[in-house]
PDB file of C-alpha atoms in Angstrom:
ATOM      1  CA  MET A   1      48.127 -50.169 -70.439  1.00  0.00           C
ATOM      2  CA  ILE A   2      51.208 -49.453 -72.359  1.00  0.00           C
ATOM      3  CA  PHE A   3      53.846 -48.203 -70.090  1.00  0.00           C
ATOM      4  CA  THR A   4      57.576 -47.451 -70.256  1.00  0.00           C
ATOM      5  CA  THR A   5      58.918 -48.753 -66.852  1.00  0.00           C
ATOM      6  CA  LYS A   6      62.425 -48.790 -65.243  1.00  0.00           C
ATOM      7  CA  ARG A   7      63.276 -51.954 -63.387  1.00  0.00           C
ATOM      8  CA  SER A   8      33.999 -37.716 -38.826  1.00  0.00           C
ATOM      9  CA  ILE A   9      31.012 -35.478 -40.462  1.00  0.00           C
ATOM     10  CA  PHE A  10      31.486 -36.491 -43.902  1.00  0.00           C
ATOM     11  CA  LEU A  11      29.468 -39.798 -43.755  1.00  0.00           C
ATOM     12  CA  GLY A  12      26.189 -39.566 -45.759  1.00  0.00           C
ATOM     13  CA  LEU A  13      27.167 -36.342 -47.407  1.00  0.00           C
ATOM     14  CA  VAL A  14      29.694 -37.594 -49.892  1.00  0.00           C
ATOM     15  CA  LEU A  15      27.495 -39.469 -52.392  1.00  0.00           C
ATOM     16  CA  PRO A  16      24.659 -36.884 -52.674  1.00  0.00           C
ATOM     17  CA  LEU A  17      27.250 -34.130 -53.365  1.00  0.00           C
ATOM     18  CA  LEU A  18      29.331 -36.093 -55.772  1.00  0.00           C
ATOM     19  CA  ALA A  19      26.126 -37.275 -57.633  1.00  0.00           C
ATOM     20  CA  SER A  20      25.049 -33.780 -58.033  1.00  0.00           C
ATOM     21  CA  CYS A  21      28.260 -32.544 -59.314  1.00  0.00           C
ATOM     22  CA  SER A  22      28.786 -35.606 -61.666  1.00  0.00           C
ATOM     23  CA  LEU A  23      25.746 -34.613 -63.823  1.00  0.00           C
ATOM     24  CA  ASN A  24      27.779 -31.977 -65.366  1.00  0.00           C
ATOM     25  CA  TYR A  25      31.131 -33.844 -66.073  1.00  0.00           C
ATOM     26  CA  ASN A  26      31.954 -34.714 -69.755  1.00  0.00           C
ATOM     27  CA  THR A  27      32.330 -38.408 -70.460  1.00  0.00           C
ATOM     28  CA  ALA A  28      33.745 -40.280 -73.380  1.00  0.00           C
ATOM     29  CA  SER A  29      30.290 -41.802 -74.155  1.00  0.00           C
ATOM     30  CA  GLN A  30      29.193 -38.161 -74.808  1.00  0.00           C
ATOM     31  CA  VAL A  31      31.967 -37.278 -77.179  1.00  0.00           C
ATOM     32  CA  ILE A  32      32.186 -39.462 -80.382  1.00  0.00           C
ATOM     33  CA  PRO A  33      34.920 -40.429 -81.192  1.00  0.00           C
ATOM     34  CA  VAL A  34      36.430 -40.949 -77.820  1.00  0.00           C
ATOM     35  CA  VAL A  35      39.499 -38.736 -77.484  1.00  0.00           C
ATOM     36  CA  SER A  36      42.081 -40.070 -74.913  1.00  0.00           C
ATOM     37  CA  ALA A  37      45.405 -38.619 -75.686  1.00  0.00           C
ATOM     38  CA  SER A  38      47.458 -40.751 -73.224  1.00  0.00           C
ATOM     39  CA  ILE A  39      50.991 -40.061 -72.464  1.00  0.00           C
ATOM     40  CA  PHE A  40      53.209 -42.751 -70.790  1.00  0.00           C
ATOM     41  CA  GLY A  41      56.559 -42.942 -69.408  1.00  0.00           C
ATOM     42  CA  VAL A  42      58.757 -42.746 -66.465  1.00  0.00           C
ATOM     43  CA  ASP A  43      58.802 -38.988 -66.309  1.00  0.00           C
ATOM     44  CA  ASP A  44      55.726 -37.459 -64.547  1.00  0.00           C
ATOM     45  CA  ILE A  45      53.289 -35.623 -66.579  1.00  0.00           C
ATOM     46  CA  ASP A  46      52.991 -31.893 -65.893  1.00  0.00           C
ATOM     47  CA  VAL A  47      49.311 -31.268 -66.337  1.00  0.00           C
ATOM     48  CA  THR A  48      49.132 -27.613 -67.484  1.00  0.00           C
ATOM     49  CA  ASP A  49      46.108 -25.316 -67.706  1.00  0.00           C
ATOM     50  CA  GLU A  50      46.463 -25.373 -71.500  1.00  0.00           C
ATOM     51  CA  MET A  51      46.357 -29.141 -71.418  1.00  0.00           C
ATOM     52  CA  ILE A  52      43.150 -29.079 -69.381  1.00  0.00           C
ATOM     53  CA  MET A  53      41.627 -26.553 -71.754  1.00  0.00           C
ATOM     54  CA  LYS A  54      42.348 -28.716 -74.798  1.00  0.00           C
ATOM     55  CA  ARG A  55      40.874 -31.775 -73.399  1.00  0.00           C
ATOM     56  CA  ARG A  56      37.198 -32.404 -74.088  1.00  0.00           C
ATOM     57  CA  LEU A  57      36.753 -34.994 -71.413  1.00  0.00           C
ATOM     58  CA  SER A  58      37.265 -35.180 -67.694  1.00  0.00           C
ATOM     59  CA  PHE A  59      40.382 -37.272 -66.941  1.00  0.00           C
ATOM     60  CA  VAL A  60      42.717 -38.609 -64.342  1.00  0.00           C
ATOM     61  CA  LYS A  61      46.361 -38.795 -64.186  1.00  0.00           C
ATOM     62  CA  ILE A  62      47.525 -42.154 -62.859  1.00  0.00           C
ATOM     63  CA  ASN A  63      50.980 -43.060 -61.341  1.00  0.00           C
ATOM     64  CA  PHE A  64      52.050 -46.443 -60.412  1.00  0.00           C
ATOM     65  CA  GLY A  65      54.704 -45.620 -57.834  1.00  0.00           C
ATOM     66  CA  LYS A  66      57.467 -43.923 -59.709  1.00  0.00           C
ATOM     67  CA  SER A  67      57.693 -46.542 -62.536  1.00  0.00           C
ATOM     68  CA  ALA A  68      54.865 -45.444 -64.728  1.00  0.00           C
ATOM     69  CA  VAL A  69      52.282 -42.763 -65.502  1.00  0.00           C
ATOM     70  CA  GLY A  70      49.496 -41.977 -67.878  1.00  0.00           C
ATOM     71  CA  LEU A  71      46.147 -40.170 -68.509  1.00  0.00           C
ATOM     72  CA  MET A  72      42.859 -41.867 -68.638  1.00  0.00           C
ATOM     73  CA  SER A  73      39.491 -40.359 -69.809  1.00  0.00           C
ATOM     74  CA  LEU A  74      36.185 -40.594 -68.108  1.00  0.00           C
ATOM     75  CA  LEU A  75      34.080 -42.966 -70.158  1.00  0.00           C
ATOM     76  CA  SER A  76      30.878 -43.181 -68.160  1.00  0.00           C
ATOM     77  CA  ILE A  77      29.166 -42.641 -64.756  1.00  0.00           C
ATOM     78  CA  SER A  78      26.850 -45.328 -63.669  1.00  0.00           C
ATOM     79  CA  SER A  79      23.487 -45.015 -62.005  1.00  0.00           C
ATOM     80  CA  ASN A  80      25.081 -45.856 -58.629  1.00  0.00           C
ATOM     81  CA  ASN A  81      27.852 -43.218 -59.203  1.00  0.00           C
ATOM     82  CA  VAL A  82      30.618 -45.505 -60.238  1.00  0.00           C
ATOM     83  CA  TYR A  83      33.156 -43.719 -62.661  1.00  0.00           C
ATOM     84  CA  GLU A  84      34.643 -45.581 -65.394  1.00  0.00           C
ATOM     85  CA  TRP A  85      38.006 -44.410 -66.729  1.00  0.00           C
ATOM     86  CA  ILE A  86      39.832 -45.698 -69.878  1.00  0.00           C
ATOM     87  CA  SER A  87      43.128 -45.463 -71.524  1.00  0.00           C
ATOM     88  CA  GLU A  88      43.619 -45.496 -75.360  1.00  0.00           C
ATOM     89  CA  ASP A  89      44.540 -49.113 -75.192  1.00  0.00           C
ATOM     90  CA  ASP A  90      41.427 -50.253 -73.105  1.00  0.00           C
ATOM     91  CA  VAL A  91      42.906 -50.549 -69.642  1.00  0.00           C
ATOM     92  CA  ARG A  92      40.018 -49.464 -67.274  1.00  0.00           C
ATOM     93  CA  ILE A  93      39.617 -48.380 -63.833  1.00  0.00           C
ATOM     94  CA  TYR A  94      36.337 -47.850 -61.855  1.00  0.00           C
ATOM     95  CA  THR A  95      36.246 -45.455 -59.000  1.00  0.00           C
ATOM     96  CA  PHE A  96      33.757 -44.721 -56.265  1.00  0.00           C
ATOM     97  CA  ASN A  97      34.066 -41.561 -54.144  1.00  0.00           C
ATOM     98  CA  GLY A  98      37.526 -41.568 -55.498  1.00  0.00           C
ATOM     99  CA  LYS A  99      38.418 -45.148 -54.488  1.00  0.00           C
ATOM    100  CA  ILE A 100      39.516 -47.784 -57.130  1.00  0.00           C
ATOM    101  CA  ILE A 101      37.074 -50.520 -56.619  1.00  0.00           C
ATOM    102  CA  LYS A 102      37.691 -52.616 -60.093  1.00  0.00           C
ATOM    103  CA  THR A 103      40.208 -52.742 -62.745  1.00  0.00           C
ATOM    104  CA  LEU A 104      40.302 -54.281 -66.098  1.00  0.00           C
ATOM    105  CA  ASN A 105      43.198 -55.355 -68.572  1.00  0.00           C
ATOM    106  CA  LEU A 106      46.089 -54.302 -66.235  1.00  0.00           C
ATOM    107  CA  ASN A 107      49.088 -56.510 -67.057  1.00  0.00           C
ATOM    108  CA  ASP A 108      50.604 -57.223 -63.506  1.00  0.00           C
ATOM    109  CA  GLY A 109      47.245 -57.845 -61.674  1.00  0.00           C
ATOM    110  CA  GLY A 110      43.752 -56.738 -61.091  1.00  0.00           C
ATOM    111  CA  ILE A 111      41.027 -56.333 -58.487  1.00  0.00           C
ATOM    112  CA  SER A 112      37.408 -56.139 -57.934  1.00  0.00           C
ATOM    113  CA  ILE A 113      35.843 -55.240 -54.674  1.00  0.00           C
ATOM    114  CA  GLN A 114      32.396 -56.716 -54.263  1.00  0.00           C
ATOM    115  CA  ASN A 115      31.082 -54.169 -51.856  1.00  0.00           C
ATOM    116  CA  GLY A 116      33.349 -51.276 -52.910  1.00  0.00           C
ATOM    117  CA  THR A 117      30.337 -48.787 -53.209  1.00  0.00           C
ATOM    118  CA  ALA A 118      30.050 -49.021 -49.240  1.00  0.00           C
ATOM    119  CA  PHE A 119      33.095 -46.688 -49.140  1.00  0.00           C
ATOM    120  CA  LEU A 120      32.193 -43.506 -47.271  1.00  0.00           C
ATOM    121  CA  GLU A 121      28.653 -44.473 -47.444  1.00  0.00           C
ATOM    122  CA  LYS A 122      27.530 -45.330 -43.918  1.00  0.00           C
ATOM    123  CA  GLU A 123      30.189 -46.793 -41.599  1.00  0.00           C
ATOM    124  CA  ILE A 124      33.605 -45.768 -40.515  1.00  0.00           C
ATOM    125  CA  ASN A 125      34.588 -49.376 -39.999  1.00  0.00           C
ATOM    126  CA  GLY A 126      33.759 -52.213 -42.204  1.00  0.00           C
ATOM    127  CA  ILE A 127      34.843 -55.374 -44.198  1.00  0.00           C
ATOM    128  CA  TYR A 128      35.817 -55.514 -47.904  1.00  0.00           C
ATOM    129  CA  ASP A 129      35.317 -58.761 -50.005  1.00  0.00           C
ATOM    130  CA  ILE A 130      37.925 -58.686 -52.739  1.00  0.00           C
ATOM    131  CA  ASN A 131      38.710 -60.829 -55.768  1.00  0.00           C
ATOM    132  CA  LEU A 132      42.383 -60.456 -56.719  1.00  0.00           C
ATOM    133  CA  HIS A 133      43.472 -61.398 -60.209  1.00  0.00           C
ATOM    134  CA  GLN A 134      46.953 -62.482 -61.197  1.00  0.00           C
ATOM    135  CA  PRO A 135      47.251 -64.356 -59.076  1.00  0.00           C
ATOM    136  CA  GLU A 136      43.617 -65.460 -58.474  1.00  0.00           C
ATOM    137  CA  ALA A 137      42.470 -65.216 -54.813  1.00  0.00           C
ATOM    138  CA  PHE A 138      39.599 -64.152 -52.647  1.00  0.00           C
ATOM    139  CA  VAL A 139      40.286 -62.219 -49.509  1.00  0.00           C
ATOM    140  CA  THR A 140      38.618 -60.214 -46.961  1.00  0.00           C
ATOM    141  CA  GLN A 141      39.895 -56.973 -45.384  1.00  0.00           C
ATOM    142  CA  ASP A 142      38.984 -54.942 -42.343  1.00  0.00           C
ATOM    143  CA  TYR A 143      39.109 -51.177 -42.713  1.00  0.00           C
ATOM    144  CA  SER A 144      38.643 -48.118 -40.643  1.00  0.00           C
ATOM    145  CA  ILE A 145      38.496 -44.539 -41.636  1.00  0.00           C
ATOM    146  CA  SER A 146      39.537 -41.278 -40.142  1.00  0.00           C
ATOM    147  CA  LYS A 147      38.998 -37.687 -41.397  1.00  0.00           C
ATOM    148  CA  GLU A 148      40.892 -34.416 -41.012  1.00  0.00           C
ATOM    149  CA  LEU A 149      41.091 -31.016 -42.607  1.00  0.00           C
ATOM    150  CA  ASP A 150      44.488 -30.050 -44.342  1.00  0.00           C
ATOM    151  CA  GLU A 151      46.037 -26.583 -44.267  1.00  0.00           C
ATOM    152  CA  SER A 152      44.090 -25.518 -47.281  1.00  0.00           C
ATOM    153  CA  GLY A 153      40.574 -26.514 -45.783  1.00  0.00           C
ATOM    154  CA  ASN A 154      40.477 -29.693 -47.988  1.00  0.00           C
ATOM    155  CA  ILE A 155      38.991 -32.853 -46.464  1.00  0.00           C
ATOM    156  CA  LEU A 156      41.745 -35.685 -45.902  1.00  0.00           C
ATOM    157  CA  ILE A 157      40.359 -39.074 -45.567  1.00  0.00           C
ATOM    158  CA  LYS A 158      42.702 -41.943 -44.242  1.00  0.00           C
ATOM    159  CA  GLU A 159      41.537 -45.533 -44.765  1.00  0.00           C
ATOM    160  CA  PHE A 160      43.516 -47.975 -42.647  1.00  0.00           C
ATOM    161  CA  VAL A 161      43.381 -51.662 -44.105  1.00  0.00           C
ATOM    162  CA  LYS A 162      44.286 -55.041 -42.808  1.00  0.00           C
ATOM    163  CA  THR A 163      43.931 -58.166 -44.941  1.00  0.00           C
ATOM    164  CA  ASN A 164      42.786 -61.279 -43.344  1.00  0.00           C
ATOM    165  CA  GLY A 165      44.836 -64.463 -43.963  1.00  0.00           C
ATOM    166  CA  PHE A 166      48.046 -62.889 -45.094  1.00  0.00           C
ATOM    167  CA  LYS A 167      50.111 -59.961 -44.264  1.00  0.00           C
ATOM    168  CA  TRP A 168      49.137 -57.008 -46.377  1.00  0.00           C
ATOM    169  CA  GLU A 169      48.465 -53.883 -44.314  1.00  0.00           C
ATOM    170  CA  TYR A 170      48.447 -50.421 -45.563  1.00  0.00           C
ATOM    171  CA  THR A 171      46.996 -46.853 -45.372  1.00  0.00           C
ATOM    172  CA  ASN A 172      45.153 -45.234 -48.371  1.00  0.00           C
ATOM    173  CA  THR A 173      44.577 -41.566 -48.481  1.00  0.00           C
ATOM    174  CA  TYR A 174      41.955 -39.608 -50.289  1.00  0.00           C
ATOM    175  CA  LEU A 175      41.755 -35.824 -50.749  1.00  0.00           C
ATOM    176  CA  TYR A 176      38.560 -34.046 -51.401  1.00  0.00           C
ATOM    177  CA  SER A 177      37.488 -30.387 -51.904  1.00  0.00           C
ATOM    178  CA  ASP A 178      35.297 -28.600 -49.341  1.00  0.00           C
ATOM    179  CA  GLU A 179      32.529 -29.634 -51.672  1.00  0.00           C
ATOM    180  CA  LEU A 180      33.564 -33.307 -51.417  1.00  0.00           C
ATOM    181  CA  VAL A 181      34.734 -33.741 -54.891  1.00  0.00           C
ATOM    182  CA  PRO A 182      37.795 -35.965 -55.266  1.00  0.00           C
ATOM    183  CA  ILE A 183      40.920 -34.179 -55.857  1.00  0.00           C
ATOM    184  CA  GLN A 184      43.611 -36.793 -55.400  1.00  0.00           C
ATOM    185  CA  SER A 185      44.158 -40.218 -53.935  1.00  0.00           C
ATOM    186  CA  GLU A 186      46.833 -42.820 -53.093  1.00  0.00           C
ATOM    187  CA  GLN A 187      45.822 -46.395 -52.883  1.00  0.00           C
ATOM    188  CA  GLU A 188      47.232 -49.947 -52.673  1.00  0.00           C
ATOM    189  CA  ILE A 189      45.108 -52.028 -54.884  1.00  0.00           C
ATOM    190  CA  HIS A 190      47.224 -55.189 -55.386  1.00  0.00           C
ATOM    191  CA  PRO A 191      50.262 -56.949 -53.759  1.00  0.00           C
ATOM    192  CA  ASN A 192      52.017 -57.065 -57.074  1.00  0.00           C
ATOM    193  CA  ILE A 193      51.166 -53.347 -58.125  1.00  0.00           C
ATOM    194  CA  PRO A 194      53.115 -50.270 -56.831  1.00  0.00           C
ATOM    195  CA  LYS A 195      50.943 -47.675 -54.962  1.00  0.00           C
ATOM    196  CA  VAL A 196      48.551 -46.114 -57.292  1.00  0.00           C
ATOM    197  CA  LYS A 197      48.099 -42.224 -57.279  1.00  0.00           C
ATOM    198  CA  LEU A 198      45.115 -40.667 -58.868  1.00  0.00           C
ATOM    199  CA  THR A 199      44.823 -36.917 -59.578  1.00  0.00           C
ATOM    200  CA  PHE A 200      41.196 -35.917 -60.830  1.00  0.00           C
ATOM    201  CA  TYR A 201      40.574 -33.289 -63.517  1.00  0.00           C
ATOM    202  CA  PHE A 202      36.830 -32.790 -63.831  1.00  0.00           C
ATOM    203  CA  LYS A 203      35.428 -30.759 -66.731  1.00  0.00           C
ATOM    204  CA  ASN A 204      31.865 -29.303 -66.822  1.00  0.00           C
ATOM    205  CA  ASN A 205      29.677 -29.137 -70.002  1.00  0.00           C
TER     206      ASN A 205
END
């Protein structure tokens, strides 16, 4: 991606609801040519109602800490409900229930969680098997999940993660509407990459 930088009842409910909602979301594969007017830079992007109206595709705003920001369009939704997002220079991220489970073409590292589609599906505790790229490594992580409601009635999921074999512990957060549609997430995805913040903007047909 081209960036300018400066040196407890929710389980079993998430996937069915998201799957039913996802059928109405525009994807890049439905709109030819692909429109992905990405904006990059160190200043944050103010996503206005006008901007949302002008875009034909569902999209995410992605922040890498405070160092970079951009927009990525929804390219496709797989049969197992993995969402593929793409930038205009072919950086791709794949999300499941709002969690990044795979990346492609990131300059500073990448990740592929082999069992990422287990997120929020059955257990509140589990293990991830992860392939890290740049440098190449295979690691396992123990995770546990908690749930609470915020002041607006949205669902806040906290994911506590501990890496086996080296010191990399962190907490990811995921915010969902009361209909369990992703709103925003903040995640650690790689030791060399700043925390990634995703803000989701879904558009209906």
